[in-house]
XYZ file of C-alpha atoms in Angstrom:
553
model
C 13.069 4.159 -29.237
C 16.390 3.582 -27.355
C 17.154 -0.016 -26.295
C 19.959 -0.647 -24.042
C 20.384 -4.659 -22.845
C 22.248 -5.312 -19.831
C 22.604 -8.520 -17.655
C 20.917 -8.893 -14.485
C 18.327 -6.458 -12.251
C 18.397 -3.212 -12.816
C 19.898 -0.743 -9.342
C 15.711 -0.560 -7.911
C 16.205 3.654 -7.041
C 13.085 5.689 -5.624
C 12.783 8.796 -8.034
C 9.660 10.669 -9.384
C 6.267 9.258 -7.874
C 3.663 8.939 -10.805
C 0.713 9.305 -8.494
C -1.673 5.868 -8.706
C -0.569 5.908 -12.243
C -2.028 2.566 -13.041
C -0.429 3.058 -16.300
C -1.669 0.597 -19.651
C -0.378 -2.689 -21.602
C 0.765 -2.019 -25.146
C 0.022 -3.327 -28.376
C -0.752 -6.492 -28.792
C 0.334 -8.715 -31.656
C 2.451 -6.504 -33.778
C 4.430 -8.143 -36.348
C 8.315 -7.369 -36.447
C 7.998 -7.031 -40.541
C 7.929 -3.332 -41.494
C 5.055 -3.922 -43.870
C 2.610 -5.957 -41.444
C 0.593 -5.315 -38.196
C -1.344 -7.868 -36.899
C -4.547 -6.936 -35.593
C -5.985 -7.163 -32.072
C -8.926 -6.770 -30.451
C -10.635 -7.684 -26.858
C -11.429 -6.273 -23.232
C -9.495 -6.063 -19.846
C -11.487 -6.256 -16.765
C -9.869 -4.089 -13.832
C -9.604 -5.345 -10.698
C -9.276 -3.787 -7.153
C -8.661 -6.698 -4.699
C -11.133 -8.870 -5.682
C -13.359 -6.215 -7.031
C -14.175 -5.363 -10.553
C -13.955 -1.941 -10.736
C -13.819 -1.237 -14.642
C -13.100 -1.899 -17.930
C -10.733 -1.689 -21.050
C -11.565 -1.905 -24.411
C -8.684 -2.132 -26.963
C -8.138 -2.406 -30.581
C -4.990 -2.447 -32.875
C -5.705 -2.550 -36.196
C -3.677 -0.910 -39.716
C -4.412 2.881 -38.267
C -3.459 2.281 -34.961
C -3.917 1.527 -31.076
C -7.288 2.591 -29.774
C -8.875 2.133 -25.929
C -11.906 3.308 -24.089
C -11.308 3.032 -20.628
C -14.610 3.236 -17.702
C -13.638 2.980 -14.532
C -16.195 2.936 -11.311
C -14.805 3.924 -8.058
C -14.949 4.726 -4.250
C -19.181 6.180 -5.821
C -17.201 8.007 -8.856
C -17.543 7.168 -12.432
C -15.209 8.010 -15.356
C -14.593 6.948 -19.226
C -11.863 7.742 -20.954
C -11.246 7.372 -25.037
C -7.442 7.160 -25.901
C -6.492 7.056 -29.705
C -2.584 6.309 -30.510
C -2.461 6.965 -34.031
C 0.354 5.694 -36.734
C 2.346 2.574 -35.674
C 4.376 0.633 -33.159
C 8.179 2.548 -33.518
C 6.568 5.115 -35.673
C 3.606 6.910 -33.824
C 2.453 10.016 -35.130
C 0.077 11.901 -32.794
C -2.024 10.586 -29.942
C -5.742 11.751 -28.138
C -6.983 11.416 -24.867
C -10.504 12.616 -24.087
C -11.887 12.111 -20.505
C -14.818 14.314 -20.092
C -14.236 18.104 -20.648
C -10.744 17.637 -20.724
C -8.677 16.624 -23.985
C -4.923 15.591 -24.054
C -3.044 15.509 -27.671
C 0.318 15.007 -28.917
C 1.840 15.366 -31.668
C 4.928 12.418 -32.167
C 7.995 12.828 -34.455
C 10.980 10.647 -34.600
C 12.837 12.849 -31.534
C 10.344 15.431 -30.382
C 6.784 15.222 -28.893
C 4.802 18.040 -28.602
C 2.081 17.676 -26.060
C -1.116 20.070 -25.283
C -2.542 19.569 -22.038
C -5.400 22.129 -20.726
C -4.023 25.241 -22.401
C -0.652 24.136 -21.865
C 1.841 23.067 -24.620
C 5.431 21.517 -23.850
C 7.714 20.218 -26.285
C 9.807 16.980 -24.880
C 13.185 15.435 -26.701
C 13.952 12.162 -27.235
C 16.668 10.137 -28.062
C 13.904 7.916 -30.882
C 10.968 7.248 -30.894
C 9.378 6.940 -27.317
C 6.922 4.139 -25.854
C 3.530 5.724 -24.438
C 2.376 5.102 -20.856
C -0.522 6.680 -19.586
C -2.915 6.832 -16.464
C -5.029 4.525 -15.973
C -4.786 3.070 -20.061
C -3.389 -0.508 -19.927
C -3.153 -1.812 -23.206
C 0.225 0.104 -24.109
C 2.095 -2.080 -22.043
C 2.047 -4.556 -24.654
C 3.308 -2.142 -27.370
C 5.972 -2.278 -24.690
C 6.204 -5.826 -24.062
C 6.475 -5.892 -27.998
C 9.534 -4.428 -28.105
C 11.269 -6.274 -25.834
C 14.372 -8.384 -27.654
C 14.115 -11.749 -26.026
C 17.037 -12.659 -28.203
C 18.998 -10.173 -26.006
C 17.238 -10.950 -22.879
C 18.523 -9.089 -19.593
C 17.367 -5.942 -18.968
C 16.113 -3.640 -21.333
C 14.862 0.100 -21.516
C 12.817 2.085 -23.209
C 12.324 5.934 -22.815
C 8.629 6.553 -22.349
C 6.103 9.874 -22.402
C 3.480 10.503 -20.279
C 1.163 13.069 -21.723
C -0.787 13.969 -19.327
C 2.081 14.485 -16.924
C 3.893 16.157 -19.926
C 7.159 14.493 -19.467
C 9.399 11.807 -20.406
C 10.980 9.054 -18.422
C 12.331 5.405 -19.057
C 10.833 2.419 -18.299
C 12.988 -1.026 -17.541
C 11.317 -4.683 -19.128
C 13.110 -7.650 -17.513
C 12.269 -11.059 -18.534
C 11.987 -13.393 -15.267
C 11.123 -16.382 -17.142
C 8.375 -19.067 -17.923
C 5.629 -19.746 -15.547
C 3.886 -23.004 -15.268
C 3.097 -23.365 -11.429
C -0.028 -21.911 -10.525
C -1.337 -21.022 -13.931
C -4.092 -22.466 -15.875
C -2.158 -21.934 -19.003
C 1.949 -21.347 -19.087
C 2.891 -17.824 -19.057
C 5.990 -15.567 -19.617
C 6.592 -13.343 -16.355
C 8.163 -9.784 -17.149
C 9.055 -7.275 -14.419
C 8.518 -3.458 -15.558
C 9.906 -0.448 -13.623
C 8.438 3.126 -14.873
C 10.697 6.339 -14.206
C 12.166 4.309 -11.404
C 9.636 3.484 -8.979
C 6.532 2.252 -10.348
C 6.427 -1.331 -10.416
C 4.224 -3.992 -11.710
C 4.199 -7.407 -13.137
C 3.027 -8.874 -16.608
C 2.149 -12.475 -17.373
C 2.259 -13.148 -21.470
C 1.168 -16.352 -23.033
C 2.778 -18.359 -26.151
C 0.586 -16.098 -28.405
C 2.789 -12.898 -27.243
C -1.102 -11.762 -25.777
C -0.519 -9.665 -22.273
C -2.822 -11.825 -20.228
C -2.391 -10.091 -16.869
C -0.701 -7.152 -15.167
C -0.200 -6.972 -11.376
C 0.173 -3.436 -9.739
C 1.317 -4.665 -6.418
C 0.755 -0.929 -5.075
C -2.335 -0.640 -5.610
C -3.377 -4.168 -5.298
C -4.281 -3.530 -8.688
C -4.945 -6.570 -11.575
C -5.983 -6.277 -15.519
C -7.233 -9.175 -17.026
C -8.012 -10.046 -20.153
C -11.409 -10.880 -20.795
C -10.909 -14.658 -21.642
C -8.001 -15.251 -19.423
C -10.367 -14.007 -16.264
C -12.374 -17.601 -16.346
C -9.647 -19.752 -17.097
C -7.323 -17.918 -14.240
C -10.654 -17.983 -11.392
C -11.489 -22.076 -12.302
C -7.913 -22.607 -11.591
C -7.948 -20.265 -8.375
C -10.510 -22.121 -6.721
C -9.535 -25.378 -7.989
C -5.869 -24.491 -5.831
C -7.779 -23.080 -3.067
C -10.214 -26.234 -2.371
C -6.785 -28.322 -2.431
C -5.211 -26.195 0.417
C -7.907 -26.133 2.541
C -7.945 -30.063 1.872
C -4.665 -29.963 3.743
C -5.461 -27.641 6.422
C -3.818 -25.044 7.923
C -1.924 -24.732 11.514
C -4.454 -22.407 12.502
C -8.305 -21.453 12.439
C -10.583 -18.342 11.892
C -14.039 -17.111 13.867
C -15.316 -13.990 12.806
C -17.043 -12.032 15.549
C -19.297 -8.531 16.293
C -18.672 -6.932 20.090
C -21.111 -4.374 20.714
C -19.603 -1.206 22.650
C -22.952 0.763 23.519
C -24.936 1.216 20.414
C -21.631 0.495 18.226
C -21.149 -3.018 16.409
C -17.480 -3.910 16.261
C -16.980 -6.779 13.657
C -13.131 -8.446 13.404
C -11.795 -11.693 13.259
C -9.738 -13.986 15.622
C -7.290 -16.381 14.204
C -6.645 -19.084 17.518
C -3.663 -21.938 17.186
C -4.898 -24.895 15.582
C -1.870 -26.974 17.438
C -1.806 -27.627 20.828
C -3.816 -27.260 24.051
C -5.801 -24.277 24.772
C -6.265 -22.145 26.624
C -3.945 -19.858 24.632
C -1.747 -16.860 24.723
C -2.987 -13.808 23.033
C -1.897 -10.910 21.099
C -4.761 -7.598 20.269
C -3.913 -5.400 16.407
C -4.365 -2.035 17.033
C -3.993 0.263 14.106
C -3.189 3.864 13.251
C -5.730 6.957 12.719
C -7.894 6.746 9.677
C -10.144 4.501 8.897
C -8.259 1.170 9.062
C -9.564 -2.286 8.304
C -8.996 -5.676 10.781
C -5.966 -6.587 8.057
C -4.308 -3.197 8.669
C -5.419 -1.617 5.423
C -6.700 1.962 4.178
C -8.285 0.684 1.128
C -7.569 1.742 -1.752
C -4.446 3.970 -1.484
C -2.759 2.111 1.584
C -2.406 -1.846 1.655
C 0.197 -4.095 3.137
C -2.026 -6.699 4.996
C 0.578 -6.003 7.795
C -2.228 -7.369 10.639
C -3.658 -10.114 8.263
C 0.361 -11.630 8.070
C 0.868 -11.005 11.894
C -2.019 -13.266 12.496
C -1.257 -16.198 10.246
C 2.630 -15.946 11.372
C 1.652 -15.930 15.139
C -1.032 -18.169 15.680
C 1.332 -20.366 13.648
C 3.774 -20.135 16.773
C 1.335 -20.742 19.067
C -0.176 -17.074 19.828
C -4.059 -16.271 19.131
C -4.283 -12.882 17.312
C -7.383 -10.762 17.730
C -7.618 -7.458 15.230
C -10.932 -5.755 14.059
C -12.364 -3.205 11.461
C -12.472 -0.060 12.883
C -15.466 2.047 13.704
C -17.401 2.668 10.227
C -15.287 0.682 8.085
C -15.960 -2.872 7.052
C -18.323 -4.618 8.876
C -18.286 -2.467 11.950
C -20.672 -0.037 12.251
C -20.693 3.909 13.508
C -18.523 6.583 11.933
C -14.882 6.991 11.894
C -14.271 10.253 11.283
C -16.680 11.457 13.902
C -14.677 9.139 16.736
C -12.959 10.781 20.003
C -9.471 9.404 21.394
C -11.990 8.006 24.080
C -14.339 6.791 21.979
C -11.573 4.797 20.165
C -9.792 3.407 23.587
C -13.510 2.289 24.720
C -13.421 -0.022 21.535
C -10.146 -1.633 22.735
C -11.282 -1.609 26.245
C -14.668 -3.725 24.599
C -13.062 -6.028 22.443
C -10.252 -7.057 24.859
C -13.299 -7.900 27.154
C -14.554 -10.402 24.867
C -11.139 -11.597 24.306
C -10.625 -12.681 27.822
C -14.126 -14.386 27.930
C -13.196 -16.607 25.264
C -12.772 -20.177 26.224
C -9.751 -20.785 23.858
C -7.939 -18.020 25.479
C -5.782 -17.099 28.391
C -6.896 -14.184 30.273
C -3.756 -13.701 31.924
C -1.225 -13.910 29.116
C -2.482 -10.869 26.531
C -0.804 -8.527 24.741
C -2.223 -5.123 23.685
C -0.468 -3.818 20.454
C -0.691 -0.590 19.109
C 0.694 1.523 15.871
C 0.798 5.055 15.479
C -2.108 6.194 16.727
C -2.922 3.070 18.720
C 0.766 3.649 20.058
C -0.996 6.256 22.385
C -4.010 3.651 22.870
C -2.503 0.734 23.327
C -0.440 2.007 26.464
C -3.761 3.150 28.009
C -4.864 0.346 27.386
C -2.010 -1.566 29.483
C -2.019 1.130 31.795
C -5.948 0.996 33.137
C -6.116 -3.059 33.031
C -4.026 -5.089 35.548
C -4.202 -8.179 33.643
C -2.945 -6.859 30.482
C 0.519 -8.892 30.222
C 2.389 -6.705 27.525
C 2.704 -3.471 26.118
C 3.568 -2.954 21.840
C 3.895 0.516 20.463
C 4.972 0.236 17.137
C 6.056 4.356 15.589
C 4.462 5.416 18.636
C 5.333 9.174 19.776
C 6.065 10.997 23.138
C 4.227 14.092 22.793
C 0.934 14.793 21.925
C -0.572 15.112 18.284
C -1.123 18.587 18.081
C 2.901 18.911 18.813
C 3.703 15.693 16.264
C 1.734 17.025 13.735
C 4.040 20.582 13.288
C 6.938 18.266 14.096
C 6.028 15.812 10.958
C 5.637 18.957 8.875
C 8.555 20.966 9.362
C 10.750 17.290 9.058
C 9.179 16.475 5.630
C 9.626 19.874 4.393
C 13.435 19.699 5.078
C 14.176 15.922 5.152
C 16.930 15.319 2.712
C 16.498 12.436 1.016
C 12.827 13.873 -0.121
C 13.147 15.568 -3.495
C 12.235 19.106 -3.564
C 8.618 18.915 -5.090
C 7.936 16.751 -2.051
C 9.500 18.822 0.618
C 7.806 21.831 -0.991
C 4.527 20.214 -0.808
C 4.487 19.450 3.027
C 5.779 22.739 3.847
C 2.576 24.542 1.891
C 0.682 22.173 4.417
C 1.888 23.722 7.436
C -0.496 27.165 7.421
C -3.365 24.456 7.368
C -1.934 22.329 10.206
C -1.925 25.481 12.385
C -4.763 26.899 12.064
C -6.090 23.214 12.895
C -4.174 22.988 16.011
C -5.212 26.859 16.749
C -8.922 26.195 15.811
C -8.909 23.054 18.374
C -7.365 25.295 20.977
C -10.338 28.268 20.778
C -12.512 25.531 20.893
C -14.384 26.061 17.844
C -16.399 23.511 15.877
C -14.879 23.818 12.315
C -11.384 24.423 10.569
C -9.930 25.154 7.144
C -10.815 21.265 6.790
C -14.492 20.989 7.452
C -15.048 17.220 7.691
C -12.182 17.502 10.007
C -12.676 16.501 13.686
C -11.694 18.867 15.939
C -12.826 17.239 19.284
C -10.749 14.603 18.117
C -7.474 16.652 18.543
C -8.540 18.567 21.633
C -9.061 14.914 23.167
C -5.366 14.270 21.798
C -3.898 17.556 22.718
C -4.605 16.673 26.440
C -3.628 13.310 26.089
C 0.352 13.141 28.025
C 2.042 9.909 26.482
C 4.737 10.116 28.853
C 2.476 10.058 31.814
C 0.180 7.321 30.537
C 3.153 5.086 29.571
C 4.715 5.538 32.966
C 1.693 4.046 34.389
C 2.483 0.724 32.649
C 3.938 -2.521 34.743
C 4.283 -5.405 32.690
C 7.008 -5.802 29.913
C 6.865 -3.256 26.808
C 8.676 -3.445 23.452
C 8.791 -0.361 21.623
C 9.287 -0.400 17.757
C 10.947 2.283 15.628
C 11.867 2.614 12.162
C 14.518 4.845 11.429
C 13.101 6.096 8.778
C 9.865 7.312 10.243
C 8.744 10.719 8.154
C 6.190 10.945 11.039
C 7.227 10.411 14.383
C 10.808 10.803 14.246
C 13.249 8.537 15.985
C 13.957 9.947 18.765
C 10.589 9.229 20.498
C 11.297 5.783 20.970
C 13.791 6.370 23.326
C 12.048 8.663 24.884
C 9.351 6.423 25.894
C 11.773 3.782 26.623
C 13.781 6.021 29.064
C 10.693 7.307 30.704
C 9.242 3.896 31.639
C 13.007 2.820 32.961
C 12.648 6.077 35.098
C 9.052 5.113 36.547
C 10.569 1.718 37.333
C 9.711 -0.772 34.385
C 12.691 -3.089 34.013
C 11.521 -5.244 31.561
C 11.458 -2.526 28.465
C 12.924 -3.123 24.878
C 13.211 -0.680 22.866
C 14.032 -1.618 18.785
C 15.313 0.947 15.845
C 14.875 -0.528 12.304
C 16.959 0.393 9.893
C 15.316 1.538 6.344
C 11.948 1.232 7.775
C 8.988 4.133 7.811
C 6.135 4.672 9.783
C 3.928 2.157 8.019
C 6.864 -0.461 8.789
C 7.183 -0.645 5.054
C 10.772 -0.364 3.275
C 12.114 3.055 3.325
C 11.874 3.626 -0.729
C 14.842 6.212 -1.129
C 18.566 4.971 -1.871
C 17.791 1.315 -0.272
C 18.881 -1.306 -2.398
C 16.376 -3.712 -0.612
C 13.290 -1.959 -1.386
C 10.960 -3.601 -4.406
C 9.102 -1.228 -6.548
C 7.310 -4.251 -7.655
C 6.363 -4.794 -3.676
C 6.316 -1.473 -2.663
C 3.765 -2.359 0.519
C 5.333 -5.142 1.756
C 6.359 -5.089 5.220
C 10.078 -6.717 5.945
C 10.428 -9.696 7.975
C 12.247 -7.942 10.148
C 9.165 -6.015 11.809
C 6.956 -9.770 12.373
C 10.801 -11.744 13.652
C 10.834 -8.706 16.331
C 7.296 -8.933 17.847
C 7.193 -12.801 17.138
C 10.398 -13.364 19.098
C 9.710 -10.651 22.121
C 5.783 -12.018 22.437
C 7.378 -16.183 22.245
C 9.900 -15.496 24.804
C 7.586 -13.829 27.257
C 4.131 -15.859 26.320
C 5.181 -19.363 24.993
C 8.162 -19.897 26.592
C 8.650 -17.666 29.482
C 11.805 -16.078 30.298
């Protein structure tokens, strides 16, 4: 095992993406004397947001570091049995078993040999190598173990991933002790794998790995007996805030649009006089929830923050679960462009009615996909007061989807595995778009919808935002893999030609399409916050929406 200290944070550089690798603690209480290992035994409960979604259950002991791992998830079940044989700086083969398939290794001082599915690979090392794996959290702490707090700074280790069949390095920092909002005080370390996966451990004065954070995939591994302690302390925390109150409050709500049940939540300014202005969340295609997640693989709670900043500043917020997800009822993936702009048109409705709301000051905002609703929207209701298209585009979707394709597939800053894997996409995506076009009923991708696209393929962006009167603000991050930049100004120059004078049009630098932080050669992004949306994105809507709905200009 190499172990090079420096001083500092390490340079945080996208590289190779280890997909959802929700990688595993280490061994627990090893003793630094050559001729001793302490012994450790217990269980990890696996969290998904707040829901349990598995288990871990680990043992070190004189022959080695053994887990069985079950995991329960999205109505799929899987166990795992992982078997690191020898000891901590001196492992000497390893086992994975997961159903039919078996993955072994055989560890020397400087060479691993690994067998995975027929396939063998040998991998070099400079010493003896730290083991990560998918979805197997209790090597961290073999990991954690071998971290010289003497030394402190940062620290790496070079790593092997069997089932991946390749090495890497991993970076342990050492943020310091934390006593605030912990039942118990903790040691916080900061872990980078192969230079993008990020996640957080919490270690108490015993050297036990209490807790890991995987901010990505809102991810958290507790240990068994930690999980009580931690929850008493949550709630204990949470009853005190609410005690204070906050400068806001929440009423959930269902609309009904035809035989459709549209469930959401609107967060109304807790200072002040009603009635008040409004701002309605809009999200992308997909099934999104009212906080402006996909859950699992996509969550940045980018609505959820909008409404707490806003109605802060004296702006209700209104945003929903979409059809078939959450509490709303109906099926996403069998929705129309039509069907999806009726919802809007339905909700909005109820917003107006409300008696803490002003009818005549509301904003419709709309990303991605609802960048094409959202000016409908605007466009079709005279007392819609604003227009927000966040990464919305100025052609249709059949057009943006080739467009998306062919700019992946030569972007750059993508590494070639990636750009290779969107351009083997694009035969699909055409026969799609050609599929929608001879008007049949299925594609290459049966559950897709192909009356979906036809609606979109008709659907002129340019002509529906020219339509809109009242002021607009247009959003665009520069690093947008899927509408590309351009179409902002687009849209912005078409509405100046129809007549609008009151249009803004915004490029963020180092953003994508998700308004997360572009991930490649950007010094700002956080692989231990990979999701997080910049305060950038909320300052630019906050401050257009204030000037024109608080204030006035």
């Amino acid at each position: 095992m190499r172990i090079v200290t420096t001083r500092g944070r390490p340079a945080l550089v996208f590289g190779l993406a280890l997909a959802l690798m929700l990688t595993g603690p280490g061994a627990a209480a090893v003793a630094r004397a050559a001729d001793q290992v302490k012994t450790d035994e217990g269980k990890f409960l696996i969290y998904m947001g707040e829901t349990q979604i598995g288990t871990e259950e680990f043992r070190l002991d004189e022959k080695g570091a053994f887990s069985v791992v079950e995991l329960s998830f999205m109505g799929t079940t899987s166990r795992a049995e992982v078997s690191l044989y020898g000891r901590p700086g001196a492992w000497t083969s390893y086992k994975l078993a997961a159903g039919p398939q078996t993955i072994t290794a055989a560890i020397g001082e400087r060479e691993v040999t690994v067998e995975v599915v027929g396939l063998k690979k040998t991998l070099t090392f400079d010493g003896p190598p730290t083991v990560v794996e998918s979805n197997i959290f209790y090597h961290y702490q073999l990991m954690l173990d071998a971290y010289d707090r003497a030394a402190g700074g940062t620290q790496c280790q070079e790593v092997l991933i069997p089932s991946a069949m390749s090495s890497g390095e991993a970076t342990i920092e050492i943020v310091g002790p934390v006593a605030e909002g912990t039942p118990i005080p903790l040691t916080e370390f900061r872990i980078v794998v192969t230079k993008v996966f990020g996640l957080t451990a919490f270690v108490d004065a015993d050297g036990r790995m209490v807790e890991l954070q995987f901010p990505a995939q809102q991810l958290r591994v507790v240990r068994e007996d930690y999980d009580a302690l931690a929850r008493a302390h949550a709630q204990a925390r949470k009853a005190e805030s609410s005690a204070q109150g906050l400068p806001y409050t929440e009423e959930e709500f269902v609309v009904k649009n035809g035989d459709i049940e549209l469930a959401g939540t609107l967060t109304i300014p807790a200072e002040g006089t009603g009635p008040y202005p409004a701002v309605f969340l809009n999200s992308g295609s997909g099934p999104q929830d009212r906080d402006g997640n996909t859950p699992p693989v996509f969550m940045t709670y980018m609505f959820r923050h909008m409404a707490e900043r806003y109605a802060s500043a004296g702006i209700a917020v209104m945003r929903y679960d979409e059809r078939g997800v959450g509490k709303s009822t109906g099926s996403n993936e069998a929705a129309l462009l039509s069907d999806l702009i009726g919802d809007v048109e339905a909700l909005i409705a109820y917003l107006k009615a409300h008696p803490s709301i002003d009818r005549s000051r509301i904003v419709v905002l709309g990303h991605s996909e609802g960048g094409y609703i959202a000016p409908a929207v605007a466009a079709a209701d005279p007392e819609i007061a604003g227009c927000i298209v966040i990464a919305g585009a100025s052609t249709p979707l059949d057009q943006i989807m080739v467009e998306q394709v062919e700019y992946q597939a030569s972007h750059e800053e993508l590494d070639e595995r990636s750009r290779a894997l969107a351009a083997s996409t694009m035969p699909m995506v055409k026969q799609l778009i050609q599929d929608a076009k001879d008007g049949k009923e299925t594609s290459v991708v049966p559950s897709f919808n192909l009356d979906w696209l036809r609606e979109h393929m008709i659907h002129d962006p340019i002509a529906t935002i020219q339509k809109v009167r009242v002021p607009v603000l247009i959003i665009q991050g520069d690093k947008d893999l899927k509408v590309k930049p351009y179409h902002a100004d687009v849209l912005g120059m078409a509405l100046r030609e129809a007549g609008n004078p009151d249009v803004t049009v915004v490029h963020l630098p180092m953003i994508g399409h998700e308004m997360m932080a572009w991930p490649y050669n950007n010094p700002d992004f956080d692989p231990h916050n990979p999701t997080k949306v910049p305060d950038e994105v909320y300052n630019t809507i906050g401050d257009w929406m204030v000037e024109r709905l608080v204030t006035g200009r």
